[in-house]
C-alpha cells in the first residue's frame, strides 16, 4: 500500500464526473490540477478546456501520465513534475480542480486562496477538514482556517464521498467543496495574526485575548471591543469574520494613537 504523498486514488468514475461538473468547464477555461495521480480527473478535464496544467510530485506517476498523453497526441495538457507547494504559479486566470493530497491539503489551500488569478476551485479533502473550511461562527468547526477561507472565498459543500470510492481507501469520509474567489485584497498581518492568536486560546474571552495580543490593560481592550459593538465576554468562536475585521481596524487605530502620545 502506498501512502506516501497522500495517495488515495479515486476509482469511482461517477464521482469524478460530478467533481468535473461542479467546475462548469468551458472551452475557454485554463485549469490547474494538483496531484493528477493516475489521471482519472485529468482525462475528463482536458477535452473540455483550452489548457490544463497538472502538477504531480511523484516521478513514476508523472512518467506514466506523460506517456499516456503523448501516446494519445493530447497537446493541451502540460504535465509538471514538481511539489505544488514549491511551484511558482503564473498569473493566467484559472480554475483549480483537485482531489488534494490529504496530508498537505490545507497548506495547498492557504497557498491558493490569496492569489488573485483564480475564479473557481473544486477540491476534495477529508470531510472534517472541508467542514472547517466552510464553518460559520457559532459552529464547533469554526476556527482560523474558516475565517481565512471566508475572507477570500465563497464556499459551498457539494457532496460526501465514501472511502470505498478510493484505492487504497482512506480511513475517513471525504467531501467535495466549491470555492469562488471574492478577490479580496490582502488584509494586512494584524488581521490574521490576531485571529490566530484568539483561536490559540479558544476557551478565553475576547477581552483576554485582545489584551494579551496588544499587550495592553484590560480597560483599554474592553473599550476597543465595545467600540465594535461586541460583548467583551464572547469567545472567538462566536465572532464573525466582520467582527474580527472591525476589531483589527480598532486595534490599528489604537496603536496609531498610542504611537502619537
Ligand atoms: N487526482 C488523483 C490522485 C489523488 S491522490 C485521483 O483523484 O485519483 C493525491 C495526488 O497528489 C497523488 O498523485 C500524489 O502523488 C500527489 N501529490 C501529493 N503531494 C503533492 C504535492 N505537494 N504537489 C503535487 N502533487 C502532490
Short mmCIF file of C-alpha atoms and ligand atoms in Angstrom, two decimals:
data_model
loop_
_atom_site.label_atom_id
_atom_site.label_comp_id
_atom_site.label_asym_id
_atom_site.label_seq_id
_atom_site.Cartn_x
_atom_site.Cartn_y
_atom_site.Cartn_z
CA UNK A 1 0.00 0.00 0.00
CA UNK A 2 1.39 3.39 -1.00
CA UNK A 3 0.53 6.09 1.49
CA UNK A 4 3.44 8.37 0.58
CA UNK A 5 2.32 11.80 -0.69
CA UNK A 6 -1.27 11.31 0.50
CA UNK A 7 -2.02 8.97 -2.38
CA UNK A 8 -5.60 7.72 -2.37
CA UNK A 9 -6.66 7.24 -5.95
CA UNK A 10 -10.25 7.83 -6.91
CA UNK A 11 -11.67 4.76 -8.68
CA UNK A 12 -15.33 5.79 -8.98
CA UNK A 13 -15.92 7.40 -12.36
CA UNK A 14 -19.30 8.90 -11.39
CA UNK A 15 -17.70 10.80 -8.54
CA UNK A 16 -15.00 12.02 -10.93
CA UNK A 17 -17.69 13.20 -13.37
CA UNK A 18 -19.53 15.05 -10.60
CA UNK A 19 -16.34 16.81 -9.45
CA UNK A 20 -15.71 18.00 -13.01
CA UNK A 21 -19.35 19.08 -13.47
CA UNK A 22 -19.06 21.31 -10.39
CA UNK A 23 -16.34 23.35 -12.09
CA UNK A 24 -18.68 24.31 -15.02
CA UNK A 25 -15.86 23.92 -17.51
CA UNK A 26 -15.92 25.52 -20.94
CA UNK A 27 -13.56 25.60 -23.89
CA UNK A 28 -12.05 28.95 -22.88
CA UNK A 29 -11.02 27.74 -19.42
CA UNK A 30 -7.47 27.23 -18.25
CA UNK A 31 -7.32 24.69 -15.43
CA UNK A 32 -4.65 23.75 -12.93
CA UNK A 33 -4.87 20.32 -11.33
CA UNK A 34 -2.81 19.44 -8.28
CA UNK A 35 -1.75 15.79 -7.98
CA UNK A 36 -3.23 14.18 -11.11
CA UNK A 37 -2.07 10.75 -9.88
CA UNK A 38 -3.11 8.21 -12.46
CA UNK A 39 -5.19 10.81 -14.27
CA UNK A 40 -8.82 9.94 -13.53
CA UNK A 41 -9.75 13.65 -13.31
CA UNK A 42 -7.11 14.81 -15.80
CA UNK A 43 -8.54 12.65 -18.61
CA UNK A 44 -12.03 14.08 -18.04
CA UNK A 45 -10.89 17.70 -17.79
CA UNK A 46 -8.67 18.17 -20.83
CA UNK A 47 -11.26 17.54 -23.59
CA UNK A 48 -13.47 20.27 -22.13
CA UNK A 49 -10.94 23.08 -21.71
CA UNK A 50 -8.44 25.26 -23.52
CA UNK A 51 -5.47 24.27 -21.43
CA UNK A 52 -4.71 22.07 -18.42
CA UNK A 53 -1.61 22.27 -16.26
CA UNK A 54 -1.22 19.26 -13.96
CA UNK A 55 1.41 19.24 -11.23
CA UNK A 56 2.44 15.85 -9.84
CA UNK A 57 5.15 15.35 -7.22
CA UNK A 58 5.61 11.61 -7.84
CA UNK A 59 8.13 10.90 -10.62
CA UNK A 60 6.70 7.48 -11.52
CA UNK A 61 3.12 8.75 -11.84
CA UNK A 62 4.38 11.76 -13.79
CA UNK A 63 6.20 9.50 -16.33
CA UNK A 64 3.13 7.27 -16.75
CA UNK A 65 0.91 10.27 -17.44
CA UNK A 66 3.44 11.76 -19.81
CA UNK A 67 3.49 8.60 -21.87
CA UNK A 68 -0.28 8.42 -21.89
CA UNK A 69 -0.74 11.98 -23.16
CA UNK A 70 1.99 11.82 -25.78
CA UNK A 71 0.80 8.39 -27.00
CA UNK A 72 -2.68 9.85 -27.50
CA UNK A 73 -1.34 13.04 -29.10
CA UNK A 74 -3.02 15.21 -26.50
CA UNK A 75 -1.45 18.64 -26.73
CA UNK A 76 -3.38 20.84 -24.34
CA UNK A 77 -2.07 19.17 -21.17
CA UNK A 78 1.12 20.45 -19.59
CA UNK A 79 2.47 18.00 -17.02
CA UNK A 80 4.91 19.25 -14.43
CA UNK A 81 6.87 17.01 -12.07
CA UNK A 82 7.05 19.23 -9.02
CA UNK A 83 5.88 19.79 -5.46
CA UNK A 84 2.94 22.18 -5.87
CA UNK A 85 4.00 23.98 -2.68
CA UNK A 86 7.24 24.96 -4.44
CA UNK A 87 5.71 25.74 -7.83
CA UNK A 88 5.58 29.37 -8.99
CA UNK A 89 2.06 29.98 -10.20
CA UNK A 90 1.86 32.39 -13.15
CA UNK A 91 -0.88 35.00 -13.42
CA UNK A 92 -3.04 33.46 -16.13
CA UNK A 93 -6.67 33.29 -14.96
CA UNK A 94 -7.51 29.72 -13.96
CA UNK A 95 -9.83 27.27 -12.32
CA UNK A 96 -8.35 24.83 -9.83
CA UNK A 97 -9.51 21.23 -9.58
CA UNK A 98 -8.01 18.61 -7.30
CA UNK A 99 -8.53 15.52 -5.28
CA UNK A 100 -5.99 17.02 -2.90
CA UNK A 101 -3.27 15.06 -1.14
CA UNK A 102 -4.80 14.93 2.35
CA UNK A 103 -1.53 15.39 4.22
CA UNK A 104 -0.89 18.83 2.68
CA UNK A 105 -4.45 19.84 1.76
CA UNK A 106 -4.79 22.89 4.00
CA UNK A 107 -1.25 24.08 3.17
CA UNK A 108 -2.16 23.97 -0.52
CA UNK A 109 -5.44 25.80 0.08
CA UNK A 110 -3.68 28.51 2.07
CA UNK A 111 -1.32 28.98 -0.86
CA UNK A 112 -4.05 29.22 -3.49
CA UNK A 113 -6.79 31.32 -1.87
CA UNK A 114 -4.88 34.62 -1.59
CA UNK A 115 -4.00 34.54 -5.30
CA UNK A 116 -5.89 36.99 -7.49
CA UNK A 117 -5.91 34.95 -10.68
CA UNK A 118 -8.28 32.08 -9.90
CA UNK A 119 -12.03 32.10 -10.37
CA UNK A 120 -13.41 28.76 -9.18
CA UNK A 121 -11.83 25.89 -7.25
CA UNK A 122 -13.29 22.43 -6.70
CA UNK A 123 -11.45 20.39 -4.09
CA UNK A 124 -11.87 17.06 -2.39
CA UNK A 125 -10.47 16.58 1.12
CA UNK A 126 -11.35 14.82 4.39
CA UNK A 127 -14.95 15.63 5.35
CA UNK A 128 -13.89 17.13 8.71
CA UNK A 129 -11.40 19.47 7.02
CA UNK A 130 -13.98 20.57 4.45
CA UNK A 131 -16.41 21.25 7.33
CA UNK A 132 -13.80 23.50 8.95
CA UNK A 133 -13.17 25.41 5.72
CA UNK A 134 -16.86 26.23 5.32
CA UNK A 135 -17.79 26.67 9.02
CA UNK A 136 -19.63 29.79 10.16
CA UNK A 137 -19.24 31.45 13.55
CA UNK A 138 -21.08 29.62 16.32
CA UNK A 139 -20.21 26.18 14.91
CA UNK A 140 -17.76 23.85 16.65
CA UNK A 141 -15.78 23.57 13.42
CA UNK A 142 -15.21 27.33 13.19
CA UNK A 143 -11.59 28.45 13.52
CA UNK A 144 -8.67 30.20 11.87
CA UNK A 145 -8.98 28.28 8.59
CA UNK A 146 -12.72 29.06 8.34
CA UNK A 147 -12.01 32.77 8.67
CA UNK A 148 -9.14 32.54 6.21
CA UNK A 149 -11.37 30.75 3.69
CA UNK A 150 -14.35 33.01 4.12
CA UNK A 151 -12.16 36.11 3.81
CA UNK A 152 -11.00 35.02 0.36
CA UNK A 153 -13.81 32.87 -0.99
CA UNK A 154 -17.47 31.91 -1.05
CA UNK A 155 -17.64 28.25 -0.08
CA UNK A 156 -20.25 25.62 -0.83
CA UNK A 157 -20.01 21.99 0.33
CA UNK A 158 -21.28 19.80 -2.51
CA UNK A 159 -21.29 16.10 -1.54
CA UNK A 160 -19.60 13.39 0.51
CA UNK A 161 -17.51 10.57 -0.92
CA UNK A 162 -17.23 7.17 0.74
CA UNK A 163 -13.80 5.58 1.40
CA UNK A 164 -14.94 2.77 -0.92
CA UNK A 165 -14.53 5.09 -3.90
CA UNK A 166 -10.72 5.11 -3.49
CA UNK A 167 -7.80 2.77 -3.76
CA UNK A 168 -6.41 2.40 -1.16
CA UNK A 169 -9.48 3.52 0.84
CA UNK A 170 -8.68 6.39 3.22
CA UNK A 171 -9.66 5.99 6.89
CA UNK A 172 -12.17 8.83 6.70
CA UNK A 173 -15.11 10.03 4.63
CA UNK A 174 -14.26 12.74 2.10
CA UNK A 175 -16.22 15.76 0.85
CA UNK A 176 -16.11 17.98 -2.18
CA UNK A 177 -16.18 21.77 -1.82
CA UNK A 178 -16.59 24.50 -4.40
CA UNK A 179 -14.91 27.85 -3.79
CA UNK A 180 -15.40 31.10 -5.66
CA UNK A 181 -12.80 33.82 -5.47
CA UNK A 182 -14.02 37.03 -3.80
CA UNK A 183 -10.81 38.75 -4.98
CA UNK A 184 -10.25 40.28 -1.54
CA UNK A 185 -7.16 42.40 -1.04
CA UNK A 186 -4.58 41.01 1.39
CA UNK A 187 -5.96 42.25 4.73
CA UNK A 188 -2.56 43.05 6.35
CA UNK A 189 -0.85 40.98 9.01
CA UNK A 190 -2.69 42.26 12.08
CA UNK A 191 -5.94 40.60 10.99
CA UNK A 192 -4.67 37.05 10.52
CA UNK A 193 -2.20 37.34 13.42
CA UNK A 194 -4.98 38.39 15.75
CA UNK A 195 -7.37 35.67 14.52
CA UNK A 196 -4.61 33.07 15.01
CA UNK A 197 -3.88 34.40 18.49
CA UNK A 198 -7.55 34.39 19.50
CA UNK A 199 -8.04 30.76 18.38
CA UNK A 200 -4.81 29.64 20.04
CA UNK A 201 -6.69 30.42 23.27
CA UNK A 202 -10.13 29.29 22.15
CA UNK A 203 -11.56 28.99 25.67
CA UNK A 204 -10.55 32.53 26.67
CA UNK A 205 -12.78 35.57 26.26
CA UNK A 206 -12.08 38.08 23.53
CA UNK A 207 -11.20 40.54 26.31
CA UNK A 208 -8.34 38.32 27.45
CA UNK A 209 -7.05 37.55 24.00
CA UNK A 210 -7.19 41.15 22.82
CA UNK A 211 -5.38 42.44 25.89
CA UNK A 212 -2.64 39.80 25.55
CA UNK A 213 -2.36 40.25 21.77
CA UNK A 214 -1.85 44.02 22.07
CA UNK A 215 -0.13 43.81 25.45
CA UNK A 216 -2.49 46.45 26.85
CA UNK A 217 -4.56 46.81 30.05
CA UNK A 218 -8.00 45.10 30.10
CA UNK A 219 -9.59 48.52 30.41
CA UNK A 220 -8.26 49.65 27.05
CA UNK A 221 -9.04 46.27 25.48
CA UNK A 222 -12.62 46.47 26.64
CA UNK A 223 -13.01 49.97 25.15
CA UNK A 224 -11.80 48.66 21.78
CA UNK A 225 -14.24 45.75 21.92
CA UNK A 226 -17.17 47.93 22.94
CA UNK A 227 -16.41 50.41 20.14
CA UNK A 228 -17.02 47.49 17.78
CA UNK A 229 -20.38 46.82 19.42
CA UNK A 230 -19.24 43.45 20.79
CA UNK A 231 -19.55 41.83 24.18
CA UNK A 232 -16.20 41.50 25.97
CA UNK A 233 -17.09 38.05 27.30
CA UNK A 234 -17.55 36.41 23.89
CA UNK A 235 -15.24 33.54 22.93
CA UNK A 236 -13.56 33.73 19.49
CA UNK A 237 -15.79 31.02 18.00
CA UNK A 238 -18.77 33.37 18.40
CA UNK A 239 -17.18 36.21 16.41
CA UNK A 240 -17.98 36.60 12.72
CA UNK A 241 -15.36 37.47 10.15
CA UNK A 242 -16.60 41.04 10.02
CA UNK A 243 -16.37 41.29 13.83
CA UNK A 244 -12.72 40.25 13.60
CA UNK A 245 -12.21 42.78 10.81
CA UNK A 246 -13.66 45.64 12.83
CA UNK A 247 -11.59 44.65 15.87
CA UNK A 248 -8.48 44.73 13.70
CA UNK A 249 -9.39 48.19 12.47
CA UNK A 250 -9.78 49.46 16.05
CA UNK A 251 -6.52 47.78 17.14
CA UNK A 252 -4.71 49.67 14.40
CA UNK A 253 -6.33 53.00 15.35
CA UNK A 254 -5.41 52.41 18.99
CA UNK A 255 -1.81 51.65 18.05
CA UNK A 256 -1.57 54.82 15.98
CA UNK A 257 -2.97 56.92 18.89
CA UNK A 258 -0.51 55.36 21.31
CA UNK A 259 2.40 55.93 18.96
CA UNK A 260 1.43 59.62 18.81
CA UNK A 261 1.42 60.12 22.56
N1 LIG B 1 -6.08 13.01 -8.69
C1 LIG B 1 -5.81 11.60 -8.42
C2 LIG B 1 -4.81 11.39 -7.27
C3 LIG B 1 -5.23 11.91 -5.94
S1 LIG B 1 -4.14 11.40 -4.65
C4 LIG B 1 -7.10 10.89 -8.13
O1 LIG B 1 -8.11 11.54 -7.88
O2 LIG B 1 -7.11 9.66 -8.12
C5 LIG B 1 -3.15 12.84 -4.45
C6 LIG B 1 -2.12 13.03 -5.57
O3 LIG B 1 -1.34 14.19 -5.27
C7 LIG B 1 -1.11 11.87 -5.72
O4 LIG B 1 -0.93 11.59 -7.08
C8 LIG B 1 0.19 12.45 -5.11
O5 LIG B 1 1.35 11.88 -5.65
C9 LIG B 1 0.05 13.92 -5.45
N2 LIG B 1 0.76 14.86 -4.55
C10 LIG B 1 0.97 14.73 -3.21
N3 LIG B 1 1.61 15.80 -2.73
C11 LIG B 1 1.81 16.64 -3.78
C12 LIG B 1 2.41 17.93 -3.91
N4 LIG B 1 2.95 18.56 -2.85
N5 LIG B 1 2.46 18.51 -5.14
C13 LIG B 1 1.90 17.88 -6.22
N6 LIG B 1 1.32 16.66 -6.16
C14 LIG B 1 1.26 16.06 -4.95
#
